[in-house]
Tab-separated table of C-alpha atoms and ligand atoms in Angstrom:
chain	number	residue	atom	x	y	z
U	14	MET	CA	70.084	32.974	44.035
U	15	GLY	CA	70.116	34.098	47.823
U	16	CYS	CA	71.867	36.768	50.225
U	17	VAL	CA	74.606	35.520	52.329
U	18	ALA	CA	76.625	37.678	55.015
U	19	VAL	CA	80.179	38.256	53.781
U	20	ASP	CA	81.417	36.541	56.657
U	21	ASP	CA	79.873	33.417	55.227
U	22	LEU	CA	80.861	33.681	51.802
U	23	ARG	CA	83.434	31.550	50.444
U	24	GLN	CA	85.692	31.436	47.447
U	25	GLY	CA	84.409	30.003	44.260
U	26	MET	CA	80.811	31.267	45.044
U	27	VAL	CA	79.311	33.328	42.170
U	28	LEU	CA	77.628	36.799	42.533
U	29	SER	CA	74.184	36.680	41.250
U	30	GLU	CA	73.935	40.465	41.725
U	31	ASP	CA	76.357	43.592	41.361
U	32	VAL	CA	77.993	44.571	44.667
U	33	ARG	CA	78.285	48.136	45.534
U	34	ASP	CA	79.327	50.129	48.628
U	35	ILE	CA	77.085	52.405	50.688
U	36	HIS	CA	77.775	55.235	48.131
U	37	SER	CA	76.507	53.070	45.530
U	38	ARG	CA	79.988	52.640	43.696
U	39	LEU	CA	80.382	49.323	41.779
U	40	LEU	CA	82.808	47.037	43.833
U	41	LEU	CA	82.089	43.899	41.930
U	42	SER	CA	80.016	42.802	39.022
U	43	ARG	CA	77.475	40.158	38.557
U	44	GLY	CA	78.969	36.773	37.558
U	45	GLN	CA	82.222	37.448	39.293
U	46	THR	CA	83.737	34.254	41.068
U	47	ILE	CA	84.695	35.337	44.378
U	48	ASN	CA	88.359	34.785	45.112
U	49	GLU	CA	90.362	35.706	48.329
U	50	LYS	CA	91.000	39.278	46.793
U	51	HIS	CA	87.502	39.787	46.766
U	52	LEU	CA	86.660	38.821	50.020
U	53	ARG	CA	88.991	41.270	51.292
U	54	ILE	CA	87.795	44.146	49.347
U	55	LEU	CA	84.215	43.765	50.397
U	56	LYS	CA	85.244	43.623	54.154
U	57	ILE	CA	87.620	46.807	53.555
U	58	TRP	CA	84.167	48.659	51.921
U	59	GLY	CA	82.136	47.379	54.752
U	60	VAL	CA	79.943	45.319	52.709
U	61	CYS	CA	77.802	43.104	54.849
U	62	THR	CA	75.768	40.881	52.582
U	63	VAL	CA	75.931	39.859	48.909
U	64	ASN	CA	73.609	38.003	46.539
U	65	VAL	CA	75.105	34.753	45.426
U	66	VAL	CA	73.934	31.861	42.763
U	67	GLY	CA	72.275	28.686	44.535
U	68	ALA	CA	72.484	30.132	48.271
U	69	SER	CA	69.581	29.671	50.407
U	70	LYS	CA	67.803	32.847	51.239
U	71	GLU	CA	67.887	35.169	54.140
U	72	ALA	CA	65.344	34.540	56.844
U	73	ILE	CA	62.795	37.363	55.881
U	74	ASP	CA	61.964	35.028	52.653
U	75	ALA	CA	61.698	31.710	54.569
U	76	PRO	CA	59.688	32.593	57.672
U	77	ASP	CA	58.069	29.626	59.566
U	78	TRP	CA	55.095	29.052	57.550
U	79	ASN	CA	54.599	25.855	58.784
U	80	ASP	CA	52.547	27.055	61.739
U	81	PRO	CA	49.420	28.459	60.398
U	82	GLY	CA	48.597	29.731	64.052
U	83	ARG	CA	51.686	31.690	64.479
U	84	LEU	CA	51.359	33.055	60.775
U	85	ALA	CA	48.001	34.452	61.579
U	86	ASP	CA	49.004	35.936	64.686
U	87	ALA	CA	51.747	37.688	62.819
U	88	ARG	CA	49.318	38.808	60.181
U	89	GLN	CA	47.019	40.096	62.701
U	90	THR	CA	49.914	42.042	64.633
U	91	VAL	CA	51.301	43.552	61.185
U	92	ASP	CA	47.762	44.312	59.747
U	93	ALA	CA	47.346	46.658	62.788
U	94	LEU	CA	50.555	47.969	62.485
U	95	PHE	CA	49.832	48.848	58.857
U	96	LYS	CA	46.367	50.030	59.101
U	97	PHE	CA	46.892	53.675	58.221
U	98	VAL	CA	49.007	52.650	55.035
U	99	ASN	CA	48.347	51.104	51.962
U	100	ALA	CA	49.887	47.898	52.344
U	101	ASP	CA	49.167	47.080	48.626
U	102	HIS	CA	51.469	49.532	47.625
U	103	LYS	CA	54.616	47.905	45.938
U	104	ALA	CA	57.328	48.914	47.955
U	105	LEU	CA	55.212	48.993	51.320
U	106	ARG	CA	53.994	45.187	50.423
U	107	ILE	CA	57.531	44.300	50.788
U	108	VAL	CA	58.168	45.896	53.990
U	109	TYR	CA	54.893	44.342	55.006
U	110	GLU	CA	55.906	40.797	54.159
U	111	ALA	CA	59.107	41.317	56.012
U	112	SER	CA	57.373	42.448	59.035
U	113	VAL	CA	55.161	39.443	58.991
U	114	ALA	CA	58.408	36.956	58.567
U	115	GLN	CA	60.105	38.851	61.249
U	116	ARG	CA	57.042	38.410	63.826
U	117	CYS	CA	56.653	34.633	62.573
U	118	LYS	CA	60.348	33.949	63.443
U	119	ASP	CA	60.457	35.731	66.634
U	120	GLY	CA	57.083	35.085	67.818
U	121	ALA	CA	55.529	36.918	70.687
U	122	ALA	CA	58.940	38.153	71.460
U	123	ARG	CA	58.715	41.049	68.889
U	124	PRO	CA	55.634	43.348	70.038
U	125	ALA	CA	54.202	45.852	67.498
U	126	ALA	CA	55.477	49.407	67.737
U	127	GLY	CA	54.542	51.217	70.789
U	128	GLY	CA	55.017	47.709	72.499
U	129	PHE	CA	56.787	49.417	75.613
U	130	ALA	CA	55.148	51.224	78.520
U	131	VAL	CA	55.291	54.704	77.987
U	132	GLY	CA	54.206	56.758	81.094
U	133	GLU	CA	52.776	54.061	82.822
U	134	GLY	CA	51.883	55.243	86.590
U	135	ILE	CA	52.322	58.878	85.396
U	136	GLU	CA	49.576	61.078	86.552
U	137	THR	CA	47.383	61.728	83.785
U	138	ASP	CA	44.704	63.784	85.217
U	139	ILE	CA	46.142	66.940	83.859
U	140	ASP	CA	44.610	70.358	82.312
U	141	VAL	CA	45.372	69.463	78.643
U	142	ALA	CA	44.057	72.996	77.792
U	143	ALA	CA	46.334	74.767	79.960
U	144	ILE	CA	49.490	72.440	78.379
U	145	ARG	CA	47.972	73.400	74.705
U	146	ARG	CA	48.053	77.138	75.660
U	147	ARG	CA	51.482	76.985	76.871
U	148	ILE	CA	52.579	75.304	73.862
U	149	ALA	CA	50.809	77.653	71.395
U	150	ASP	CA	52.125	80.556	73.177
U	151	ARG	CA	55.740	79.077	73.076
U	152	ARG	CA	55.775	79.607	76.927
U	153	LEU	CA	57.938	76.273	77.055
U	154	LYS	CA	61.483	77.200	77.905
U	155	LEU	CA	63.696	75.174	75.782
U	156	PRO	CA	67.030	74.830	77.232
U	157	ASP	CA	70.166	76.535	75.365
U	158	ALA	CA	72.348	74.300	73.229
U	159	PRO	CA	75.147	72.845	74.822
U	160	THR	CA	78.340	74.359	73.885
U	161	ILE	CA	79.516	71.388	71.843
U	162	ILE	CA	76.396	71.275	69.627
U	163	SER	CA	77.422	75.125	68.724
U	164	GLU	CA	81.085	73.977	68.137
U	165	LEU	CA	79.762	71.257	65.913
U	166	ASN	CA	77.608	73.498	63.930
U	167	GLY	CA	80.477	75.474	63.280
U	168	VAL	CA	82.595	72.577	62.010
U	169	ILE	CA	79.893	71.277	59.695
U	170	ALA	CA	79.389	74.846	58.224
U	171	ASP	CA	83.133	75.105	57.799
U	172	PRO	CA	83.893	73.454	54.129
U	173	PHE	CA	87.692	73.370	54.792
U	174	ALA	CA	87.172	71.816	58.507
U	175	THR	CA	90.034	69.093	58.504
U	176	SER	CA	89.934	65.690	60.726
U	177	ASN	CA	91.949	67.553	63.184
U	178	ASP	CA	89.453	70.279	63.484
U	179	VAL	CA	86.582	67.571	63.999
U	180	ALA	CA	88.647	65.738	66.562
U	181	ARG	CA	89.498	68.859	68.462
U	182	VAL	CA	85.867	69.501	69.234
U	183	VAL	CA	84.918	65.903	69.833
U	184	HIS	CA	87.547	65.238	72.393
U	185	LYS	CA	86.112	68.074	74.507
U	186	SER	CA	83.666	65.632	75.549
U	187	PRO	CA	85.501	62.327	76.366
U	188	THR	CA	82.123	60.605	76.699
U	189	LEU	CA	81.070	61.897	72.981
U	190	ALA	CA	84.317	60.520	71.795
U	191	ALA	CA	83.988	57.133	73.155
U	192	LEU	CA	80.388	56.798	72.086
U	193	LEU	CA	81.281	58.030	68.534
U	194	LEU	CA	84.114	55.180	68.312
U	195	ARG	CA	81.506	52.694	69.672
U	196	ILE	CA	79.255	53.649	66.746
U	197	VAL	CA	81.991	53.567	64.196
U	198	ASN	CA	83.087	50.165	65.023
U	199	SER	CA	79.740	48.812	65.437
U	200	ALA	CA	77.386	47.176	62.818
U	201	TYR	CA	76.187	50.672	62.126
U	202	TYR	CA	79.238	51.058	59.780
U	203	GLY	CA	80.265	47.500	59.394
U	204	PHE	CA	83.873	47.984	58.931
U	205	PRO	CA	85.984	45.024	59.567
U	206	SER	CA	89.058	46.499	61.152
U	207	ARG	CA	88.842	48.619	64.432
U	208	ILE	CA	89.244	52.378	64.486
U	209	ASP	CA	90.737	53.647	67.475
U	210	ARG	CA	91.082	57.248	66.912
U	211	ILE	CA	88.603	59.971	65.911
U	212	THR	CA	91.247	61.486	63.352
U	213	ARG	CA	91.199	57.946	61.662
U	214	ALA	CA	87.541	57.668	61.873
U	215	VAL	CA	87.068	61.005	59.834
U	216	THR	CA	89.723	59.987	57.443
U	217	ILE	CA	87.769	56.678	56.632
U	218	ILE	CA	84.215	57.648	57.103
U	219	GLY	CA	84.602	61.511	56.225
U	220	THR	CA	84.285	64.813	58.107
U	221	LYS	CA	80.615	65.809	57.301
U	222	GLU	CA	79.544	62.296	58.327
U	223	ILE	CA	81.429	62.057	61.557
U	224	SER	CA	80.662	65.718	62.390
U	225	ASN	CA	76.795	65.099	61.751
U	226	LEU	CA	76.843	61.840	63.644
U	227	ALA	CA	78.719	63.553	66.603
U	228	LEU	CA	76.059	66.360	66.560
U	229	GLY	CA	73.012	63.875	66.265
U	230	ILE	CA	74.382	61.903	69.268
U	231	CYS	CA	74.793	65.369	71.340
U	232	VAL	CA	71.343	66.236	70.434
U	233	MET	CA	70.175	62.791	71.821
U	234	ARG	CA	72.093	62.977	74.923
U	235	ALA	CA	70.676	66.349	75.951
U	236	PHE	CA	67.494	64.169	76.812
U	237	LYS	CA	69.354	61.590	78.794
U	238	ASP	CA	67.759	62.399	82.128
U	239	ILE	CA	64.318	61.354	81.055
U	240	PRO	CA	63.117	58.647	83.567
U	241	ALA	CA	62.831	55.215	82.593
U	242	ASP	CA	59.399	55.298	83.824
U	243	ILE	CA	58.118	57.745	81.029
U	244	ILE	CA	60.070	56.177	78.176
U	245	ASP	CA	62.334	53.200	77.355
U	246	MET	CA	64.955	55.192	76.331
U	247	HIS	CA	66.815	51.874	75.102
U	248	ALA	CA	64.145	51.286	72.728
U	249	PHE	CA	63.977	54.864	71.620
U	250	ILE	CA	67.697	54.942	70.706
U	251	ARG	CA	67.164	51.733	68.878
U	252	HIS	CA	64.739	52.854	66.751
U	253	SER	CA	66.305	56.248	66.090
U	254	LEU	CA	69.478	54.393	65.272
U	255	ALA	CA	67.729	51.986	62.711
U	256	CYS	CA	66.174	54.774	61.259
U	257	GLY	CA	69.491	56.717	60.534
U	258	LEU	CA	70.925	53.291	59.441
U	259	ILE	CA	68.289	52.526	57.022
U	260	ALA	CA	67.820	56.173	55.646
U	261	ARG	CA	71.531	55.781	54.869
U	262	MET	CA	71.288	52.526	52.828
U	263	ILE	CA	68.207	54.083	50.922
U	264	ALA	CA	70.230	57.155	50.202
U	265	ALA	CA	73.004	54.768	48.735
U	266	GLN	CA	70.291	53.158	46.538
U	267	ILE	CA	69.802	56.449	44.582
U	268	ASN	CA	73.179	57.561	44.483
U	269	LEU	CA	72.314	60.458	46.794
U	270	ALA	CA	75.575	62.759	47.611
U	271	GLU	CA	74.849	63.975	51.151
U	272	THR	CA	74.184	60.653	52.804
U	273	GLU	CA	75.342	62.115	56.216
U	274	GLN	CA	72.469	64.509	56.311
U	275	VAL	CA	69.980	61.702	55.714
U	276	SER	CA	71.605	59.594	58.097
U	277	VAL	CA	71.676	62.097	60.860
U	278	ALA	CA	67.969	63.241	59.936
U	279	GLY	CA	67.123	59.508	60.647
U	280	LEU	CA	68.609	59.492	63.768
U	281	LEU	CA	66.774	62.737	65.152
U	282	HIS	CA	63.564	62.117	63.444
U	283	ASP	CA	61.634	61.974	66.450
U	284	ILE	CA	63.463	64.432	68.737
U	285	GLY	CA	60.267	66.356	69.190
U	286	LYS	CA	58.751	63.248	71.023
U	287	LEU	CA	61.644	63.583	73.706
U	288	VAL	CA	60.789	67.138	74.135
U	289	LEU	CA	57.129	65.937	74.850
U	290	TYR	CA	58.583	63.164	77.011
U	291	LYS	CA	60.663	65.504	78.970
U	292	TYR	CA	58.674	68.407	79.384
U	293	TYR	CA	54.943	67.169	78.902
U	294	PRO	CA	55.216	63.565	80.283
U	295	ALA	CA	51.568	63.309	81.275
U	296	ALA	CA	50.318	64.963	78.174
U	297	MET	CA	51.976	62.294	76.410
U	298	ALA	CA	50.492	59.570	78.416
U	299	VAL	CA	47.131	61.280	77.587
U	300	ALA	CA	47.751	61.219	74.012
U	301	ARG	CA	48.707	57.789	73.919
U	302	GLY	CA	45.407	56.927	75.734
U	303	HIS	CA	43.615	59.035	73.192
U	304	ALA	CA	45.047	57.332	70.191
U	305	THR	CA	44.036	54.020	71.765
U	306	ALA	CA	40.587	55.357	72.462
U	307	THR	CA	40.181	56.938	69.020
U	308	ASP	CA	42.096	54.079	67.279
U	309	GLY	CA	44.311	56.623	65.723
U	310	SER	CA	48.155	57.425	65.631
U	311	VAL	CA	50.084	59.067	68.654
U	312	TYR	CA	51.085	61.530	66.001
U	313	GLN	CA	47.432	62.301	65.376
U	314	SER	CA	46.549	62.643	68.953
U	315	GLU	CA	49.451	64.780	69.717
U	316	LYS	CA	47.965	67.299	67.240
U	317	ALA	CA	44.481	66.685	68.366
U	318	LEU	CA	45.003	67.304	72.519
U	319	LEU	CA	48.190	69.621	72.441
U	320	GLY	CA	47.546	71.755	69.111
U	321	MET	CA	51.196	70.548	67.919
U	322	ASN	CA	52.835	67.330	67.067
U	323	HIS	CA	56.312	66.153	67.759
U	324	THR	CA	57.510	67.482	64.384
U	325	GLN	CA	56.576	71.163	65.264
U	326	LEU	CA	58.211	70.768	68.718
U	327	ALA	CA	61.258	69.442	66.818
U	328	GLN	CA	61.436	72.577	64.674
U	329	GLN	CA	61.355	74.767	67.670
U	330	LEU	CA	64.220	72.920	69.390
U	331	LEU	CA	66.413	72.539	66.433
U	332	GLN	CA	66.144	76.279	65.288
U	333	HIS	CA	66.752	77.188	68.789
U	334	TRP	CA	69.819	75.397	68.843
U	335	GLN	CA	70.633	76.470	65.441
U	336	ILE	CA	71.076	73.178	63.613
U	337	PRO	CA	71.499	73.475	59.961
U	338	ALA	CA	68.287	74.612	58.155
U	339	VAL	CA	67.994	71.699	55.953
U	340	LEU	CA	68.341	69.217	58.338
U	341	THR	CA	65.928	70.751	60.555
U	342	ASN	CA	63.399	70.979	57.686
U	343	THR	CA	64.062	67.316	56.804
U	344	ILE	CA	63.173	66.059	60.370
U	345	THR	CA	60.278	68.565	60.714
U	346	CYS	CA	58.694	67.238	57.694
U	347	HIS	CA	59.456	63.409	57.898
U	348	HIS	CA	55.685	62.927	58.208
U	349	LYS	CA	54.917	64.808	55.387
U	350	PRO	CA	57.765	64.766	52.954
U	351	SER	CA	56.142	66.433	50.219
U	352	THR	CA	55.953	69.647	52.115
U	353	ALA	CA	60.074	69.438	52.703
U	354	ARG	CA	62.338	71.980	50.966
U	355	ASP	CA	64.235	68.382	49.948
U	356	VAL	CA	61.370	66.131	49.271
U	357	THR	CA	64.155	63.336	48.406
U	358	LYS	CA	65.704	63.498	51.776
U	359	ALA	CA	62.241	63.718	53.868
U	360	ALA	CA	60.843	61.012	51.871
U	361	ILE	CA	63.937	58.568	52.725
U	362	VAL	CA	63.455	59.287	56.277
U	363	GLN	CA	59.966	58.510	56.366
U	364	MET	CA	60.201	55.299	54.454
U	365	ALA	CA	63.199	54.481	56.785
U	366	ASP	CA	60.890	54.926	59.832
U	367	LEU	CA	58.368	53.013	58.218
U	368	ILE	CA	60.903	49.968	57.910
U	369	ALA	CA	62.282	50.424	61.362
U	370	ASN	CA	58.666	50.385	62.521
U	371	GLY	CA	57.780	47.418	60.415
U	372	LEU	CA	60.695	45.163	61.422
U	373	GLY	CA	60.180	46.195	65.018
U	374	PHE	CA	63.773	47.762	65.657
U	375	GLY	CA	62.944	49.477	68.728
U	376	THR	CA	60.092	51.827	69.002
U	377	SER	CA	59.452	55.759	69.789
U	378	GLY	CA	56.174	55.210	71.067
U	379	GLU	CA	53.953	55.052	68.222
U	380	ARG	CA	51.084	52.386	68.012
U	381	ALA	CA	50.865	52.270	64.162
U	382	ILE	CA	52.769	53.190	61.229
U	383	PRO	CA	51.412	56.841	60.513
U	384	VAL	CA	50.101	57.557	57.007
U	385	PHE	CA	52.726	57.307	54.217
U	386	ASP	CA	53.524	59.993	51.601
U	387	GLU	CA	53.218	57.639	48.427
U	388	THR	CA	53.515	60.920	45.970
U	389	ALA	CA	56.979	61.780	47.851
U	390	TRP	CA	58.408	58.261	47.842
U	391	GLY	CA	57.291	57.907	44.278
U	392	LYS	CA	59.483	60.561	43.029
U	393	LEU	CA	62.825	58.795	44.289
U	394	ASN	CA	61.970	55.982	41.707
U	395	VAL	CA	63.679	53.521	44.143
U	396	PRO	CA	62.824	49.837	42.662
U	397	ALA	CA	60.900	47.588	44.807
U	398	PRO	CA	63.715	44.942	44.962
U	399	ASN	CA	65.926	47.594	46.385
U	400	VAL	CA	63.714	47.909	49.178
U	401	ASN	CA	64.115	44.240	49.786
U	402	LEU	CA	67.747	44.820	49.728
U	403	VAL	CA	67.839	47.604	52.329
U	404	ILE	CA	65.617	45.268	54.356
U	405	ARG	CA	68.303	42.465	54.397
U	406	GLN	CA	70.858	44.616	54.870
U	407	ALA	CA	69.218	46.299	57.701
U	408	LEU	CA	68.279	43.020	59.339
U	409	HIS	CA	71.856	41.667	59.181
U	410	GLN	CA	73.318	44.984	60.590
U	411	MET	CA	70.608	45.610	63.264
U	412	ARG	CA	71.087	42.068	64.741
U	413	ALA	CA	74.678	43.061	65.752
U	414	LEU	CA	73.806	46.834	66.936
U	415	ASP	CA	73.101	47.245	70.564
U	416	ILE	CA	74.383	50.542	71.646
U	417	ALA	CA	73.216	52.772	74.469
U	418	ILE	CA	73.969	56.654	73.429
U	419	VAL	CA	72.050	58.186	76.421
J	17	LIG	FE1	57.699	60.631	64.062
J	18	LIG	FE1	59.771	56.983	64.174
């Protein structure tokens, strides 16, 4: 059996696995012979890939193993990337192998996470102790939330909010409305036909999903003025979008009801890094240097040098902006999901982050995948083959996803 894109699916092919939508509703059963109506169903429900009998496998199963030098280079890169996690863990092994395969395929074109220049040329001769004191004293003056964020918070909190309510708020910012439609019409959702109005997007995708997505975009856009010599925002956004997308896919594997919360938590999981890049760029450059010198992760170095890491700064920002508490907690705990109020959601975001880093979908500046909470992930009971399925879907959808939201 093998995985084929729905665009390449032909009548007469036979499904080798059940096909479910992103909410895990059964659309077509294993053994079904594909006909014209089935093709239509799959496209309507935004299914991107299916497994069929006899098809050749996706590239992640068929890397260029014929070039031993390339394979050795890829393994070396991925070993460095996975050095803080147990690559023999069943699910992580699948991500590891997919990561090697991707790098074999792309060669040197795909660097390990952290492969872009962060803060190069930034003055690093700074008083780290003073910054540490300022952060500890909470003397960092966080900006007030843009009005539209407060209004979106209101829509999200209102169980009776309609598509018109969401559209009314979103349309207050033409940029937001345009971006939202670009994402809705992108591979992020994979809908076959174009959605041209916010109200229609809300009807098809859901009030909560669209409001949360709008909220996520607005929070990210609050950091749009960070200079390119401090951080490659394109790579950062790609990493964030990948994490949101993959988190939603994992959530669907376990039939989680509130996929929109996981999705936006994935999108915003590293928002605390943007706080650091914006207000303490020199400190972040020093933290990266420290991580390299100590052969640790930037996440560890943030704490060691600044007394606080990006998850704690994210908590300060999101609480200040009155972002829903569960969402804030999931983001805050994405490196330690066992400590989260909702362990499931935080564990999903951590795995989504790991997959995004492993497959090289952008980067937020980390040099290696931080320590993974195997206990929290184990509670989700996601079968290892389903991780493989998520990776295939992610590879398919990320290939076509290229959106600048800041
Ligand atoms: Fe993080
Ligand atoms: Fe991340």
